[in-house]
Short mmCIF file of C-alpha atoms and ligand atoms in Angstrom, two decimals:
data_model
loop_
_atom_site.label_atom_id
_atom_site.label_comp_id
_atom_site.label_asym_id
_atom_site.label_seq_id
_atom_site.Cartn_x
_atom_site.Cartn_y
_atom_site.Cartn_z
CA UNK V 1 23.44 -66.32 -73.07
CA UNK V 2 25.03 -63.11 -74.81
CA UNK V 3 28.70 -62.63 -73.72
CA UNK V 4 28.74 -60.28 -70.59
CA UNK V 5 25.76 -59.91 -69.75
CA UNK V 6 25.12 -62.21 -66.99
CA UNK V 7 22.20 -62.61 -64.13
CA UNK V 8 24.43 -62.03 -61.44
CA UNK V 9 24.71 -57.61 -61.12
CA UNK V 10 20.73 -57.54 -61.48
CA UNK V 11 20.64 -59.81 -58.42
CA UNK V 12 23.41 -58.27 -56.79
CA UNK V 13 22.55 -54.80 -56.58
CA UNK V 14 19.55 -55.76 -54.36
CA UNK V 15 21.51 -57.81 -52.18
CA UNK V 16 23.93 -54.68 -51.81
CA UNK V 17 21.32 -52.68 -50.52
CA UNK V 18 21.17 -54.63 -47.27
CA UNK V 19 24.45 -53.60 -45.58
CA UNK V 20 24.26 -50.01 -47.41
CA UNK V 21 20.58 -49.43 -45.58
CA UNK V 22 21.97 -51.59 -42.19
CA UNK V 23 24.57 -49.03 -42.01
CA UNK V 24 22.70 -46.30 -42.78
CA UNK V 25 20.12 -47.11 -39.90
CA UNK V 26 22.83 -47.51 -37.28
CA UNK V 27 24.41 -44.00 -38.30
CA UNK V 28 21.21 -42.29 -38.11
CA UNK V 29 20.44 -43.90 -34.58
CA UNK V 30 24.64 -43.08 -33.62
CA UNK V 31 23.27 -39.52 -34.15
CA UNK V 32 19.99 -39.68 -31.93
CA UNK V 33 22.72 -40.18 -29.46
CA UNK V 34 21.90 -37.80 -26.13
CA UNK V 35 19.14 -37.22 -28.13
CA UNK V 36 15.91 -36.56 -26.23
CA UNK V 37 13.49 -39.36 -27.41
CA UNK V 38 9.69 -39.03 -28.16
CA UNK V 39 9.72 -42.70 -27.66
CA UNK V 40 11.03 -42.21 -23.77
CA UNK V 41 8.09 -39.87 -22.38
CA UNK V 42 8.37 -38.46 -19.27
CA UNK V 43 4.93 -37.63 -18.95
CA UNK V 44 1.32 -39.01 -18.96
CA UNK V 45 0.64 -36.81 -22.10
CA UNK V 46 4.10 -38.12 -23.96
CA UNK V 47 3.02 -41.26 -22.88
CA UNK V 48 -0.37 -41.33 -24.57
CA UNK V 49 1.44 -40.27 -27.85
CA UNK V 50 4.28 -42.92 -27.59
CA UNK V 51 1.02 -45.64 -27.28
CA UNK V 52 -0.65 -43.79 -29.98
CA UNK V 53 2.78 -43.94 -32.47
CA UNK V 54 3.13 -47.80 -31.30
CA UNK V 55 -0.57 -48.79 -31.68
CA UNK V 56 -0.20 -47.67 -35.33
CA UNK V 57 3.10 -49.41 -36.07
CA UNK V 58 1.58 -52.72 -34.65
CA UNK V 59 -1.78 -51.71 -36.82
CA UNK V 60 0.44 -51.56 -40.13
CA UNK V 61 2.63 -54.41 -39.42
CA UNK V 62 0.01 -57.02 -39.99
CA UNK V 63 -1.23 -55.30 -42.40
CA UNK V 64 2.12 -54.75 -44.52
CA UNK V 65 3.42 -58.01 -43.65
CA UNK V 66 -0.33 -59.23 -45.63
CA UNK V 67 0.27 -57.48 -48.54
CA UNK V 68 3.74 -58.20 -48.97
CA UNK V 69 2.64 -61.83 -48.64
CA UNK V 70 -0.02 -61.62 -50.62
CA UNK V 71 2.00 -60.13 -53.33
CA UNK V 72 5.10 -62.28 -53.26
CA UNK V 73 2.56 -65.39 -53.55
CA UNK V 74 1.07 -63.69 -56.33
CA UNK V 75 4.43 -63.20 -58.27
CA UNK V 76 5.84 -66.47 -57.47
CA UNK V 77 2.31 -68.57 -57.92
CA UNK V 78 1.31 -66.83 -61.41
CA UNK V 79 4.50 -65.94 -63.04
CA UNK V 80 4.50 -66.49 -66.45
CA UNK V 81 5.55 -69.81 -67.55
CA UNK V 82 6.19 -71.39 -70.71
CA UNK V 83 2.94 -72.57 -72.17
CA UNK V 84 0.63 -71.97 -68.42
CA UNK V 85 -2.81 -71.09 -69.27
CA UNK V 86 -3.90 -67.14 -67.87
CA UNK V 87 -5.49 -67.94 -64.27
CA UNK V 88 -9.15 -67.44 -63.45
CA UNK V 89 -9.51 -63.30 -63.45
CA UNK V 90 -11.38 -61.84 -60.82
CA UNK V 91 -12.74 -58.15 -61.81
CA UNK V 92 -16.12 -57.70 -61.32
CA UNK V 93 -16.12 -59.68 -58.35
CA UNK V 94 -18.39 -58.03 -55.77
CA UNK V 95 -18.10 -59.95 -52.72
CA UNK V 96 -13.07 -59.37 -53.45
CA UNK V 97 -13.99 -55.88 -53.71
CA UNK V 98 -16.51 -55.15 -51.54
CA UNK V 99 -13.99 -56.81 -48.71
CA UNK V 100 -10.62 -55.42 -49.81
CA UNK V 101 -12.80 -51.96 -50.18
CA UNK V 102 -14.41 -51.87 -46.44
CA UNK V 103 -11.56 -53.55 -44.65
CA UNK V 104 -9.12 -50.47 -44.93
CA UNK V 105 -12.09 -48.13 -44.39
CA UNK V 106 -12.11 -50.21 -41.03
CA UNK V 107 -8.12 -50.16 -39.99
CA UNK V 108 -8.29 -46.34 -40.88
CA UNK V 109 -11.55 -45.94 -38.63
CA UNK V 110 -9.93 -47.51 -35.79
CA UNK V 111 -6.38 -45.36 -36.48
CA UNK V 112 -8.83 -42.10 -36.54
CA UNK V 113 -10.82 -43.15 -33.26
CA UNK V 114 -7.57 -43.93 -31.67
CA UNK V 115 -5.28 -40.70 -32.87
CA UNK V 116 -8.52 -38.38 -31.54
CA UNK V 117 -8.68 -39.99 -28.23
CA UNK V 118 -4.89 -39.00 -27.88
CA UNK V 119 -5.42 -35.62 -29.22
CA UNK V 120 -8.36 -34.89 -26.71
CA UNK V 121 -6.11 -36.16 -23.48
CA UNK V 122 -3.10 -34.13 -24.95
CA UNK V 123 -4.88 -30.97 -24.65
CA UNK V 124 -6.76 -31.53 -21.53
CA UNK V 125 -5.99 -29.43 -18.80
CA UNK V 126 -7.48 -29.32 -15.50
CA UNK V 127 -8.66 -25.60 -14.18
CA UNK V 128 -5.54 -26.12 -11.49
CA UNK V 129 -3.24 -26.02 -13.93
CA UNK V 130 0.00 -24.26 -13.34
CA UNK V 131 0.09 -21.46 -16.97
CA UNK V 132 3.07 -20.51 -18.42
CA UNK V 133 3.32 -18.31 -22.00
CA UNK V 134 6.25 -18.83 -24.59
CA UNK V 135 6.22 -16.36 -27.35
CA UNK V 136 8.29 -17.65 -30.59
CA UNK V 137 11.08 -15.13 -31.45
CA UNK V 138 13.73 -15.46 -34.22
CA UNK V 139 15.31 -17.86 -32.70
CA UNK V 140 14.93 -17.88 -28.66
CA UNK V 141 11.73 -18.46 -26.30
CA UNK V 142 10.00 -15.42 -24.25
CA UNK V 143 9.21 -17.31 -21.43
CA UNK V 144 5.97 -15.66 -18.69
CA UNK V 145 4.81 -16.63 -15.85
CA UNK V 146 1.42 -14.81 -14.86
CA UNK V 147 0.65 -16.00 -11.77
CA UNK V 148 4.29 -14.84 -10.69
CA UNK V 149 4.63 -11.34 -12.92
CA UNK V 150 8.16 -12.44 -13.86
CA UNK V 151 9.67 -13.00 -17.60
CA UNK V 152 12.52 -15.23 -18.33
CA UNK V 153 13.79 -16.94 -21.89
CA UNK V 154 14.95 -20.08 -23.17
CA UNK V 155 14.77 -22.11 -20.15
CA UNK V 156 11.54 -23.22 -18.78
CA UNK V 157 10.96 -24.39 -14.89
CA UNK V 158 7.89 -25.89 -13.89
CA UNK V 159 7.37 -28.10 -10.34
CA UNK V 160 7.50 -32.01 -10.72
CA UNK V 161 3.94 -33.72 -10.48
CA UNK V 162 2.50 -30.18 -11.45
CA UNK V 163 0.28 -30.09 -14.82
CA UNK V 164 1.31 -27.21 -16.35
CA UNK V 165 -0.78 -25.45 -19.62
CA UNK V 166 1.75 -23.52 -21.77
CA UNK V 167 -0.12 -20.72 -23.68
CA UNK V 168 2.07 -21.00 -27.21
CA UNK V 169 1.96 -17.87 -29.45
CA UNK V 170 4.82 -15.77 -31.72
CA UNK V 171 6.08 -12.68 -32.48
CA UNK V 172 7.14 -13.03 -35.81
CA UNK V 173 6.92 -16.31 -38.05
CA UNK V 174 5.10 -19.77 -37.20
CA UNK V 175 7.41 -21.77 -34.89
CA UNK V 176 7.17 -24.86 -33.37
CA UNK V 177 7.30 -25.47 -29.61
CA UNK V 178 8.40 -29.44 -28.85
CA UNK V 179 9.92 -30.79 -26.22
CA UNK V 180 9.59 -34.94 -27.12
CA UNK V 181 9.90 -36.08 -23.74
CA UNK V 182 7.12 -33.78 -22.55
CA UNK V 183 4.63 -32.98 -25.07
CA UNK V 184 3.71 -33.18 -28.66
CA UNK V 185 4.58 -30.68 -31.18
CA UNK V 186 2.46 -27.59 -31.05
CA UNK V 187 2.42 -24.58 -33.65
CA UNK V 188 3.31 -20.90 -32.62
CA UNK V 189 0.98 -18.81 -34.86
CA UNK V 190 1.25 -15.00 -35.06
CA UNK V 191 -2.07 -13.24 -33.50
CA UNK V 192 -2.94 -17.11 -32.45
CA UNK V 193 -3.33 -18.98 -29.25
CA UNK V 194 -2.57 -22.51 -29.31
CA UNK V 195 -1.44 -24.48 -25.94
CA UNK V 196 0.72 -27.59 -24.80
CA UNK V 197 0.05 -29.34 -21.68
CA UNK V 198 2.73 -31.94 -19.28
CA UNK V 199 2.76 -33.13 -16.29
CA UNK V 200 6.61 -34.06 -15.58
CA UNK V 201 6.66 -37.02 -13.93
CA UNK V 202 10.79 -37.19 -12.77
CA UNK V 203 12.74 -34.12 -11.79
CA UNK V 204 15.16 -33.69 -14.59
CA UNK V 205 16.01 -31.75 -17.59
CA UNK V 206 14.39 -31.93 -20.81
CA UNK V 207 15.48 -30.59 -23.95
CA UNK V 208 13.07 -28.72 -26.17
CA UNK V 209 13.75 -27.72 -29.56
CA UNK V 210 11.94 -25.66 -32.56
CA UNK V 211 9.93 -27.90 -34.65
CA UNK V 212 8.92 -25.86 -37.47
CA UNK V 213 11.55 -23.93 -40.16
CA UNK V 214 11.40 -20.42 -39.12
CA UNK V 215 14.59 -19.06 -40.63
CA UNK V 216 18.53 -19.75 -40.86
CA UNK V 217 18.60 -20.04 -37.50
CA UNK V 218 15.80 -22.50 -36.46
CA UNK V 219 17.89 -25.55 -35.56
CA UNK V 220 19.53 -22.94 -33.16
CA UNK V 221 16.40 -22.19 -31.42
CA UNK V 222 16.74 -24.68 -28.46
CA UNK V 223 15.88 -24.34 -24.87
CA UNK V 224 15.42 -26.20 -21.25
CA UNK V 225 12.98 -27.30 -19.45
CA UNK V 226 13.73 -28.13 -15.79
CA UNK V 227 11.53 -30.16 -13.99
CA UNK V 228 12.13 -29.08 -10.24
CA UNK V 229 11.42 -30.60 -6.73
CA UNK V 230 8.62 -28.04 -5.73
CA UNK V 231 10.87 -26.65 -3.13
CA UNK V 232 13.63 -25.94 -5.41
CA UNK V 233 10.96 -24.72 -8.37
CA UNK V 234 9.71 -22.39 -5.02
CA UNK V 235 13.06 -20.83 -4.10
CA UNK V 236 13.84 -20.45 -8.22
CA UNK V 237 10.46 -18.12 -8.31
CA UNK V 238 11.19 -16.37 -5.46
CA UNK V 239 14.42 -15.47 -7.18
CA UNK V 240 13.11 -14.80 -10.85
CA UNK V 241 10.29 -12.18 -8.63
CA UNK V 242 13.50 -10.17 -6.95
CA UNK V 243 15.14 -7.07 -9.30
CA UNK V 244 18.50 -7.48 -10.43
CA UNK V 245 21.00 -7.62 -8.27
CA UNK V 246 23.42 -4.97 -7.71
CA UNK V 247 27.16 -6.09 -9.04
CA UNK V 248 29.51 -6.31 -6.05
CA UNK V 249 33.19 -5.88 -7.79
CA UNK V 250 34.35 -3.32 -10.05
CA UNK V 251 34.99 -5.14 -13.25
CA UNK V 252 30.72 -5.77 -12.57
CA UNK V 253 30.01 -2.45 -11.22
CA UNK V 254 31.60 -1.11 -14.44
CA UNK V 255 30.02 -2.86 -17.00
CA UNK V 256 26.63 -2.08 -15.24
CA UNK V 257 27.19 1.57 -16.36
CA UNK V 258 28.65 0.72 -19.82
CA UNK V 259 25.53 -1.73 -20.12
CA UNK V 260 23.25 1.80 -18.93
CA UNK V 261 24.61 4.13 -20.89
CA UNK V 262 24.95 1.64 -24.47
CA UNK V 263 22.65 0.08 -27.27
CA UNK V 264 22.07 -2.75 -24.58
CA UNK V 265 19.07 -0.82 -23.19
CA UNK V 266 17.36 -0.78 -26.50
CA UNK V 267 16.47 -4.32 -26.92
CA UNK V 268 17.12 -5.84 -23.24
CA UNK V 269 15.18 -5.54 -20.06
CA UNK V 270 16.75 -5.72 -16.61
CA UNK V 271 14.06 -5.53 -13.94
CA UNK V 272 14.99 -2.71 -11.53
CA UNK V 273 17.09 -0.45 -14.12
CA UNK V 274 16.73 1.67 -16.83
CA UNK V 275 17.63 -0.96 -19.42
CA UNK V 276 13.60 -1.97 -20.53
CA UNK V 277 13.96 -2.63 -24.31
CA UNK V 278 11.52 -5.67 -25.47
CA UNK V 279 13.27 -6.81 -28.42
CA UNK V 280 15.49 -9.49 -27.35
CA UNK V 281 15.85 -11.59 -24.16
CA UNK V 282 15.20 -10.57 -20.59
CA UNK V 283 18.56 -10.34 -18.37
CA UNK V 284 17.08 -9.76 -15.18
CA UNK V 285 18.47 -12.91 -13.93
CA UNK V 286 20.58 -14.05 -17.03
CA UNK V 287 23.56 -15.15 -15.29
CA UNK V 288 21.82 -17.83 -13.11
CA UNK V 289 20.70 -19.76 -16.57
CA UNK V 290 22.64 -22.47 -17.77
CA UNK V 291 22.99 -21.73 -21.05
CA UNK V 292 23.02 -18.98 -23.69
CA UNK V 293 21.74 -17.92 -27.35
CA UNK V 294 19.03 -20.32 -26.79
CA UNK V 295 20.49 -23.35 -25.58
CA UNK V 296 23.73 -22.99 -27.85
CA UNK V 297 26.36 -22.46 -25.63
CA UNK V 298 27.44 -23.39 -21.61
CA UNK V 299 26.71 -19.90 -19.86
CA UNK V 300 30.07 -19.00 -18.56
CA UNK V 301 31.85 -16.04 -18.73
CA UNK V 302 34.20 -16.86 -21.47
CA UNK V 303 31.12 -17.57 -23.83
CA UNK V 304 29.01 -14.69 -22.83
CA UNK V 305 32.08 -12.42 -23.21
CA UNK V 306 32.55 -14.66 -27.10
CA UNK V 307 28.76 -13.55 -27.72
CA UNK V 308 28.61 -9.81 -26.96
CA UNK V 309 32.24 -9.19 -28.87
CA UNK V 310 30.23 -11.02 -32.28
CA UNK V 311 27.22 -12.30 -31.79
CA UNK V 312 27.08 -12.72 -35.73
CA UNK V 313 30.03 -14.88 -35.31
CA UNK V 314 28.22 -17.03 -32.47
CA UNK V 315 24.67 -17.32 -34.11
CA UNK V 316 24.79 -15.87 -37.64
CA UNK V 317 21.72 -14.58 -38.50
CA UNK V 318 20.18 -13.86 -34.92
CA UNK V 319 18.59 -10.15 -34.60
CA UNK V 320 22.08 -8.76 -32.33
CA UNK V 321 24.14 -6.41 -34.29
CA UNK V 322 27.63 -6.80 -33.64
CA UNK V 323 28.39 -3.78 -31.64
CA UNK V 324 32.47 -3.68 -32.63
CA UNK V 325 32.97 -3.25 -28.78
CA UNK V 326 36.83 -3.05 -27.22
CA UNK V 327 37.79 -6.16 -25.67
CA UNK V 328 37.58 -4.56 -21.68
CA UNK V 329 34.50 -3.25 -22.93
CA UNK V 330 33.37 -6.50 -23.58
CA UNK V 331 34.97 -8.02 -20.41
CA UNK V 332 32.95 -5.60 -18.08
CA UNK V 333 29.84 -6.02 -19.71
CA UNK V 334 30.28 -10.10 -19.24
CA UNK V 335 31.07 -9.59 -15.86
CA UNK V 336 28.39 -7.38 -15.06
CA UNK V 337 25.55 -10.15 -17.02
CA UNK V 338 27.18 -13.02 -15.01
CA UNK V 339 26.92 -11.39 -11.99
CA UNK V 340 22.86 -11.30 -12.45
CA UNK V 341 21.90 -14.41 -10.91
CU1 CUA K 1 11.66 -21.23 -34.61
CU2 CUA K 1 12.14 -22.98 -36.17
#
């Protein structure tokens, strides 16, 4: 053998890739920490895709674990060896390839037949249906509810037990409405109707997120859905029907006028005043969310006040200017939002 150059990096470089990938797959599954999981539905229509994604992998496992058998035989049985004869070759052989032809043609049958059954439950919704709309906007969620002539954004309530049809369209560019716990991921086309449909089957929160690229701020385009106790989902309409309510201390009172009499009114609506601009999220009852700038940030005062001084600086690239407001300014104008329950 030639003076260093030995067998043993060719071999070990393989073997090296087994810790490198081992820790590789524990820090990607560190990060799907407080995750929400597609693999952990929460509802009959997750469920039938989490069956669906686990009836394929136990489809291909067989059928990888064959071929990597198959192959490994193949290289140890027939590798060359000093002075073997070539074994029997088998092109032309009609019956090998008729079989190794028609038997995928069969798995991928059974894959299709399966994946459409899926797809057709998915989308099924029952005429009692509960309908919501989301409208994609760069980056946030118009939220509507028909039946109760309300809009919201970002967070999403619908009663537990409740099938509920979400009418999915956009504004803008194509975005992606998921929420993995809930539903699969649906498209939201431009001049397009597509639709989700969940049942929730526990009262929680679920975390929804934008599933296509729509811009520099698509993995800021979050939101919530809550799936409430229908007496609590009740009381929570009732509330989203009422106008705003009026602020009850000055600091409030104040930044109600500023709010009036500013750019606010251009691209916000709050039900019952003269602010009715369409462009960006509907305050009505803004301070009674949970969160802000699409599920970025806690909703508290401190963050709403952090948001209106530089929204740029919060969520660079979303469509509000930074206004270059004075600090009080900003103050009264968080107070008054917060006060909007
Ligand atoms: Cu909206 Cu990505």
């Amino acid at each position: 053998m030639p003076s260093g150059k030995t067998v043993w990096p060719r071999l070990a470089r393989p073997i090296m890739l087994v810790p490198a990938l081992a820790l590789l797959a524990l820090a990607a599954l560190a990060g799907c920490q407080g995750s929400p999981l597609a693999l952990n539905p929460q509802s009959p229509q997750a469920g039938s895709i989490s069956t669906l994604a686990w009836t394929l992998f136990f489809i291909a496992l067989p059928v990888f674990l064959l071929v990597e058998a198959l192959l490994l035989f193949t290289v140890l049985r027939f590798r060359n060896r000093r002075g073997a004869e070539e074994p029997p070759q088998i092109e032309g052989n009609r019956r090998v390839e008729i079989l190794w032809t028609a038997a995928p043609g069969v798995v991928l049958l059974i894959v299709l037949w399966v994946t459409f059954q899926t797809m057709a439950f998915v989308l099924e919704s029952p005429p009692e249906s509960m309908q919501v709309q989301v409208i994609g906007h760069r980056y946030w969620w118009e939220v509507k509810y028909p039946s109760g002539n309300f809009t919201t954004a970002n967070e999403i309530h619908v009663p537990v037990g409740q099938t509920v049809r979400v009418d999915l369209t956009s504004i803008d560019v194509i975005h992606s409405f998921w929420v993995p716990e809930l539903s699969g991921k649906v498209d939201m086309i431009p001049g397009h109707q597509n639709h989700a449909v969940f049942r929730a089957l526990n009262v929680g929160t679920y975390r929804g997120q934008c599933a296509e690229y729509c811009g520099v701020d698509h993995a800021y385009m979050g939101f919530l859905v809550f799936a409430d106790s229908p007496t609590t989902f009740a009381a929570w309409v009732q509330n989203e029907q009422q106008p705003a309510a009026q602020p009850t201390t000055a600091a409030a009172r104040q930044g109600q006028e500023l709010f009036a009499s500013s750019a606010c009114i251009g691209c916000h609506t709050v039900v019952g005043t003269p602010a009715r601009g369409v462009i960006g999220p509907d305050l009505t009852h803004v301070g009674s969310r949970t969160t802000i700038g699409a599920n970025l940030l806690p909703n508290t005062p401190a963050n709403v006040a952090r948001w209106i001084a530089d929204p740029q600086q919060v969520k660079p690239g979303n469509a509000m200017p930074n206004l270059h407001l004075r600090s009080d300014v900003v103050d009264k104008l968080a107070a008054y939002l917060e006060s909007l329950k």
